Coordinates of C-alpha atoms and ligand atoms in Angstrom, one line a residue:
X1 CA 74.3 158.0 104.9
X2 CA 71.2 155.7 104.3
X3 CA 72.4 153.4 101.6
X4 CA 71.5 149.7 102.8
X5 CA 73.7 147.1 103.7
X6 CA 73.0 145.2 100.6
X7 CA 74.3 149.0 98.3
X8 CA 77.4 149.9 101.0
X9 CA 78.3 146.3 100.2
X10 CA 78.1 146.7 96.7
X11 CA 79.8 150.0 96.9
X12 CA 82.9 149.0 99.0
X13 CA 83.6 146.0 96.6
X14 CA 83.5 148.0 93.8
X15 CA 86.3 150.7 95.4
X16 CA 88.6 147.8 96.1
X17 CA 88.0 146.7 92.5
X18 CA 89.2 150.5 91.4
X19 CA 91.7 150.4 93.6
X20 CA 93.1 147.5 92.3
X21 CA 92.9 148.9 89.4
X22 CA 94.6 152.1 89.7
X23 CA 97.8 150.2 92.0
X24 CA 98.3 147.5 89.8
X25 CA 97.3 145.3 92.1
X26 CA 96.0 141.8 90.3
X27 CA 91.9 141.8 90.3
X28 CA 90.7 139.6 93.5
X29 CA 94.2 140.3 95.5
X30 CA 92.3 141.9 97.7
X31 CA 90.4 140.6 100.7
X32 CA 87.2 141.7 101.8
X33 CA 86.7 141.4 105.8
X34 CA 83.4 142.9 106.8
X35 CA 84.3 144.2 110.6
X36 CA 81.0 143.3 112.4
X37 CA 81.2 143.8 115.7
X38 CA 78.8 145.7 117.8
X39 CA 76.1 144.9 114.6
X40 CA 73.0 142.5 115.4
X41 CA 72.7 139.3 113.8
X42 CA 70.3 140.6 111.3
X43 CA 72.6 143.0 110.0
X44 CA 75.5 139.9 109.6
X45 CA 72.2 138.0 107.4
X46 CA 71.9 140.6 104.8
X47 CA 75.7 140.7 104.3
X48 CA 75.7 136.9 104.3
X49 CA 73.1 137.3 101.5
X50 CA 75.4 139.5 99.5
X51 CA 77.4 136.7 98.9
X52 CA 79.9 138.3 101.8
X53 CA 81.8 135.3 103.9
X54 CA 84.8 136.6 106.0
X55 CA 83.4 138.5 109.3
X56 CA 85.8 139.8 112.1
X57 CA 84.7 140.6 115.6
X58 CA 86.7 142.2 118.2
X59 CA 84.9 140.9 121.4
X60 CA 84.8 136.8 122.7
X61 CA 81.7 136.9 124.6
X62 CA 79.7 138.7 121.9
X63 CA 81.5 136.8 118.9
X64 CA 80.8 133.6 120.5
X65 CA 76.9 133.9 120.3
X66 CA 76.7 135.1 116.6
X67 CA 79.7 132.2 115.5
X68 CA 76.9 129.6 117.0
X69 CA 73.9 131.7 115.7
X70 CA 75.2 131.0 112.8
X71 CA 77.0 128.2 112.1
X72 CA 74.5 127.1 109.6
X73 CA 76.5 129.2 106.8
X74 CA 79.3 128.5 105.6
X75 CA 81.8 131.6 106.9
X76 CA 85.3 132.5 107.9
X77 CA 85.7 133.9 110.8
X78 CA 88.9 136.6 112.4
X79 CA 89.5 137.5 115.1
X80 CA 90.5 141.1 115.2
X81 CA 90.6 142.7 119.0
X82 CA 93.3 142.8 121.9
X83 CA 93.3 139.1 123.5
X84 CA 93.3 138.2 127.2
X85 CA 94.9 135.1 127.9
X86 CA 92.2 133.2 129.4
X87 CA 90.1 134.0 125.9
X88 CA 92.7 132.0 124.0
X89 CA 90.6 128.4 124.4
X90 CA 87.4 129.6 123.0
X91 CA 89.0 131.7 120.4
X92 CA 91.0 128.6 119.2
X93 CA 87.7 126.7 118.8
X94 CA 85.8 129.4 117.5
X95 CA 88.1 131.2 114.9
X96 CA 89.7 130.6 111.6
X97 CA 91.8 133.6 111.3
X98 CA 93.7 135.8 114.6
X99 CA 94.8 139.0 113.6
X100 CA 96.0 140.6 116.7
X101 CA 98.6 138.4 117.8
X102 CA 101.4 140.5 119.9
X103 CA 103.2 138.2 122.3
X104 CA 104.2 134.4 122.0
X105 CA 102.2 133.8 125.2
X106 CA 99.1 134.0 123.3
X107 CA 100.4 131.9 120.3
X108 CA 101.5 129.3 122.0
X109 CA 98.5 129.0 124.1
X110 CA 96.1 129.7 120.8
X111 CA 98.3 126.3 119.6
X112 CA 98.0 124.2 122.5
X113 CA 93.9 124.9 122.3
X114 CA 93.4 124.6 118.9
X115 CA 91.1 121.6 118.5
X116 CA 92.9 118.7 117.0
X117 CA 90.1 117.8 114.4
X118 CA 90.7 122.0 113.3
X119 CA 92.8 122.9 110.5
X120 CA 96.0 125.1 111.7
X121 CA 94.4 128.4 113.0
X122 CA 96.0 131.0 110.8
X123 CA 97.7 133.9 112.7
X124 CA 98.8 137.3 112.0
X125 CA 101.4 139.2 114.1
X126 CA 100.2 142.3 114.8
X127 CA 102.8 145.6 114.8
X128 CA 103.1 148.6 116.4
X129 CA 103.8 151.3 113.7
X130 CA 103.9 154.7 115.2
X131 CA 105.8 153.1 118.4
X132 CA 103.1 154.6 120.8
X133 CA 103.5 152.5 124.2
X134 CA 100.1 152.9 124.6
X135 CA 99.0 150.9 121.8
X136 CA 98.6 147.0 121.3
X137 CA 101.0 145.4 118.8
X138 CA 105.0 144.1 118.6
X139 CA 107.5 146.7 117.7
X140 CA 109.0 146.3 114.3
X141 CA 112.5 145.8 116.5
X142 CA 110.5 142.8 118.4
X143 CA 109.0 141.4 115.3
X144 CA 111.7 138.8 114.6
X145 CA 112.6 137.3 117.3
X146 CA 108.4 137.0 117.9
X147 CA 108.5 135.4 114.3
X148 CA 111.0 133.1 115.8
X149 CA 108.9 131.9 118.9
X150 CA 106.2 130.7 116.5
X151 CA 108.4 127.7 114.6
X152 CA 107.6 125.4 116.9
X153 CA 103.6 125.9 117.3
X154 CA 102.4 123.1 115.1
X155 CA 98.7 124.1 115.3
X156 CA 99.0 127.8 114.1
X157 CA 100.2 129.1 110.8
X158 CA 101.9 132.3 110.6
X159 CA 100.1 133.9 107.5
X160 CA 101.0 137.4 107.7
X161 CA 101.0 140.8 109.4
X162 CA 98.7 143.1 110.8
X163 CA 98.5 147.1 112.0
X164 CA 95.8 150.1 113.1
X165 CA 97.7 153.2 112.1
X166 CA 97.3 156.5 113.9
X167 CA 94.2 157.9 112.2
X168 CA 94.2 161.2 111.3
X169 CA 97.2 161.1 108.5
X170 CA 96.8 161.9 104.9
X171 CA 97.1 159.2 102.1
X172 CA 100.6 159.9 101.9
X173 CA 101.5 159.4 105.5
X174 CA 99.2 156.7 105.8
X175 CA 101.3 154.9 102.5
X176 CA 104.3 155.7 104.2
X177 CA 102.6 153.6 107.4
X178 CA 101.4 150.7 105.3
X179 CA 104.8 150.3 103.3
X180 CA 106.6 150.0 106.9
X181 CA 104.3 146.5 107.2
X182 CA 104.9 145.5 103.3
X183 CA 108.9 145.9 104.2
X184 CA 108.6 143.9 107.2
X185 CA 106.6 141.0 105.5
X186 CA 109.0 141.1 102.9
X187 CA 111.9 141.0 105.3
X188 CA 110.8 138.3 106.9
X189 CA 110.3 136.3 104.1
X190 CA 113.7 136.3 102.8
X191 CA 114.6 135.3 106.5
X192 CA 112.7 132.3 105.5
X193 CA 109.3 132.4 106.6
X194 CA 107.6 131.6 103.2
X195 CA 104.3 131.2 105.1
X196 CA 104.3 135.0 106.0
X197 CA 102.0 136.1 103.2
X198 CA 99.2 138.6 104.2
X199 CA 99.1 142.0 104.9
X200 CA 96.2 142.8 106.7
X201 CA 96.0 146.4 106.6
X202 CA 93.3 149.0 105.5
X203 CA 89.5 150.1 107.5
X204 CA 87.2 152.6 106.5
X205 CA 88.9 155.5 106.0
X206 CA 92.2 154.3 104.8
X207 CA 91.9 151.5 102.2
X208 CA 92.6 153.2 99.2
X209 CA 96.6 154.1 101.1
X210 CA 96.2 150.0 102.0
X211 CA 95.7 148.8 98.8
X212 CA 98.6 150.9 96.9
X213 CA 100.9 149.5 99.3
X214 CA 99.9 145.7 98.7
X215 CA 97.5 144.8 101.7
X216 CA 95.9 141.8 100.9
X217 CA 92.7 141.9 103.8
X218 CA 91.0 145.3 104.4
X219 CA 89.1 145.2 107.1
X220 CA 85.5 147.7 106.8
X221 CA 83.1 148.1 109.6
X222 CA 81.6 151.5 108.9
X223 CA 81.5 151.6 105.1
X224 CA 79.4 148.5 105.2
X225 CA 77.4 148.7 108.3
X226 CA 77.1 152.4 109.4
X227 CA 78.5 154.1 112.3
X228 CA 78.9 152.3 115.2
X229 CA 77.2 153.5 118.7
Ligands
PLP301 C1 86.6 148.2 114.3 C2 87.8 147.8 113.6 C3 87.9 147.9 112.2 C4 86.8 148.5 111.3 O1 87.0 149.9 111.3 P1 86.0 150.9 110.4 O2 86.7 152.2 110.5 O3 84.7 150.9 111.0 O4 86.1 150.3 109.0 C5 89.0 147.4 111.6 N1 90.0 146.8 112.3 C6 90.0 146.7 113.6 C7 91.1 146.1 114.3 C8 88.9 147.2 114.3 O5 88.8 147.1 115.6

């Protein structure tokens, strides 16, 4: 493909506008998260001029340049990769969103760092759909009692859920995937956590299954930015 960064951007918003659409789902519902990791700065700028605002990077070290690069714009920034615990103090200064939280550990440490003249750092738990031990995320069994651990963390805010399903599936195993979450943030909610919103589900190649089943942040690296190398 050899669209620009300024047309794929054009392009994706306009599926999740069809997509919304064809679901149901009300017009804006859907959050656009442009997955920016590995790109140079430049490539960040002519999303930025696009109008685009919510970035997520996977990696501290490499996030942490490009969040003071450019902290002259106004943007959002999530936190999307697998978290080491002595990362937690420069993501809780740097970030405004963490999708990829899996253990209370990280929370409560993400909650202690959290600069006090921040807003709450919003947090999504991240689960574990196919129940592969290799992969990162909380079991759906595990994901109460984690909800649980969070009440007392003043300085997060447990604003949804978030998973990576096994690639590979077509769009009716991957809606099959994506309702799993959708139950599970709706189960938790009549458990009382009325904070537990988002459903941070969808990349690339599996959006359109995401949005059918309610997700609420899609998160698109290729579609905007090309293949990675
Ligand atoms: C890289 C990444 C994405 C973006 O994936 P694409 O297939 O390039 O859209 C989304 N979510 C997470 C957690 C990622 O690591």
């Amino acid at each position: 493909m050899s669209a620009s960064i300024p047309e794929r951007i054009l392009e994706v918003r306009h599926q999740i506008s069809l997509f919304e659409k064809k679901y149901r789902r009300p017009s804006g519902s859907v959050k656009l998260l442009a997955v920016s990791k590995t790109q140079p700065q430049e490539n960040i700028i002519q999303a930025i001029e696009c109008g685009q605002k919510a970035f997520g990077e996977n990696y501290t070290q490499e996030a942490e340049k490009k969040i003071l690069a450019l902290a002259a714009y106004d943007l959002e920034w999530h936190f999307i990769g697998p978290i080491q615990s002595n990362k937690t103090k420069t993501i809780a200064s740097l970030f405004d969103w963490v999708h990829s939280i899996d253990r209370s550990k990280i929370a409560r440490r993400l909650s202690e760092q959290r600069p006090s003249h921040l807003p709450p750092l919003k947090i999504l738990l991240q689960v574990n759909l196919d129940s592969e031990s290799s992969k990162a995320g909380v079991a759906l069994s595990g994901l109460e009692k984690l909800a649980h651990d969070l009440k007392d963390l003043n300085n997060i805010e447990f604003a949804g859920l978030m998973a990576i399903p096994a690639p590979g599936k077509d769009i009716q195993a991957q809606r099959a995937s994506f309702r799993l979450l959708a139950q599970a943030r709706d189960n938790l909610q009549r458990q009382g956590f009325n904070s537990c919103q988002h459903l941070s589900m969808g990349m690339s190649s599996d959006k359109e299954a995401a949005i059918a089943e309610g997700s609420t942040i899609v998160r698109i690296g290729t579609d905007i930015f090309g293949p990675r190398n």
